[in-house]
Coordinates of C-alpha atoms in Angstrom, one line a residue:
X236 CA -10.5 9.7 3.9
X237 CA -7.4 7.7 3.2
X238 CA -4.5 9.5 1.5
X239 CA -4.6 7.1 -1.4
X240 CA -8.3 7.9 -1.9
X241 CA -7.5 11.6 -1.9
X242 CA -4.8 11.1 -4.5
X243 CA -7.2 9.0 -6.7
X244 CA -9.9 11.6 -6.4
X245 CA -7.5 14.4 -7.5
X246 CA -6.6 12.3 -10.5
X247 CA -10.3 11.7 -11.3
X248 CA -11.3 15.4 -11.1
X249 CA -8.3 16.2 -13.4
X250 CA -9.3 13.7 -16.0
X251 CA -13.0 14.1 -15.8
X252 CA -13.4 17.8 -15.1
X253 CA -10.1 19.4 -15.9
X254 CA -9.1 20.4 -12.3
X255 CA -5.5 19.4 -12.8
X256 CA -3.6 20.8 -9.9
X257 CA 0.1 21.4 -9.7
X258 CA 2.1 19.0 -7.7
X259 CA 2.5 21.3 -4.7
X260 CA -1.2 22.2 -4.5
X261 CA -2.2 18.5 -4.9
X262 CA 0.3 17.4 -2.2
X263 CA -1.0 20.2 0.2
X264 CA -4.5 18.8 -0.2
X265 CA -3.4 15.2 0.2
X266 CA -1.4 16.1 3.4
X267 CA -4.3 18.1 5.1
X268 CA -4.7 16.4 8.5
X269 CA -8.4 16.8 8.7
X270 CA -10.5 17.3 5.6
X271 CA -14.1 17.1 4.9
X272 CA -16.0 17.7 1.6
X273 CA -16.3 21.4 2.0
X274 CA -12.6 21.8 2.9
X275 CA -11.6 19.7 -0.1
X276 CA -13.8 21.6 -2.5
X277 CA -12.6 24.9 -1.2
X278 CA -8.9 23.9 -1.4
X279 CA -9.3 22.6 -5.0
X280 CA -11.1 25.8 -6.1
X281 CA -8.5 28.0 -4.4
X282 CA -5.7 26.1 -6.1
X283 CA -7.4 26.7 -9.4
X284 CA -7.7 30.3 -8.4
X285 CA -11.5 30.2 -9.1
X286 CA -13.3 33.0 -7.3
X287 CA -16.6 32.4 -9.2
X288 CA -17.2 28.7 -9.1
X289 CA -20.9 28.4 -9.9
X290 CA -21.9 24.9 -9.2
X291 CA -18.4 23.4 -9.0
X292 CA -18.2 23.6 -5.2
X293 CA -21.3 21.4 -4.8
X294 CA -20.0 18.9 -7.5
X295 CA -16.6 18.7 -5.9
X296 CA -18.2 18.1 -2.5
X297 CA -20.4 15.3 -3.9
X298 CA -17.4 13.7 -5.5
X299 CA -15.5 13.8 -2.2
X300 CA -18.5 12.3 -0.4
X301 CA -18.8 9.5 -3.0
X302 CA -15.1 8.6 -2.8

């Protein structure tokens, strides 16, 4: 996934779902050299310090795959 697409996806999940990461966390995700849907979802949830994420991981993975 292109870096610009990752940035756009992070903006989208902030606006639509309230996952508004701090600039350092967002940059860390954008800069990850290899990222797949599961790694993206895990990184977002970790940045939000969510240990019980219910269905959010699946939804974040689907958003990544659709981007």
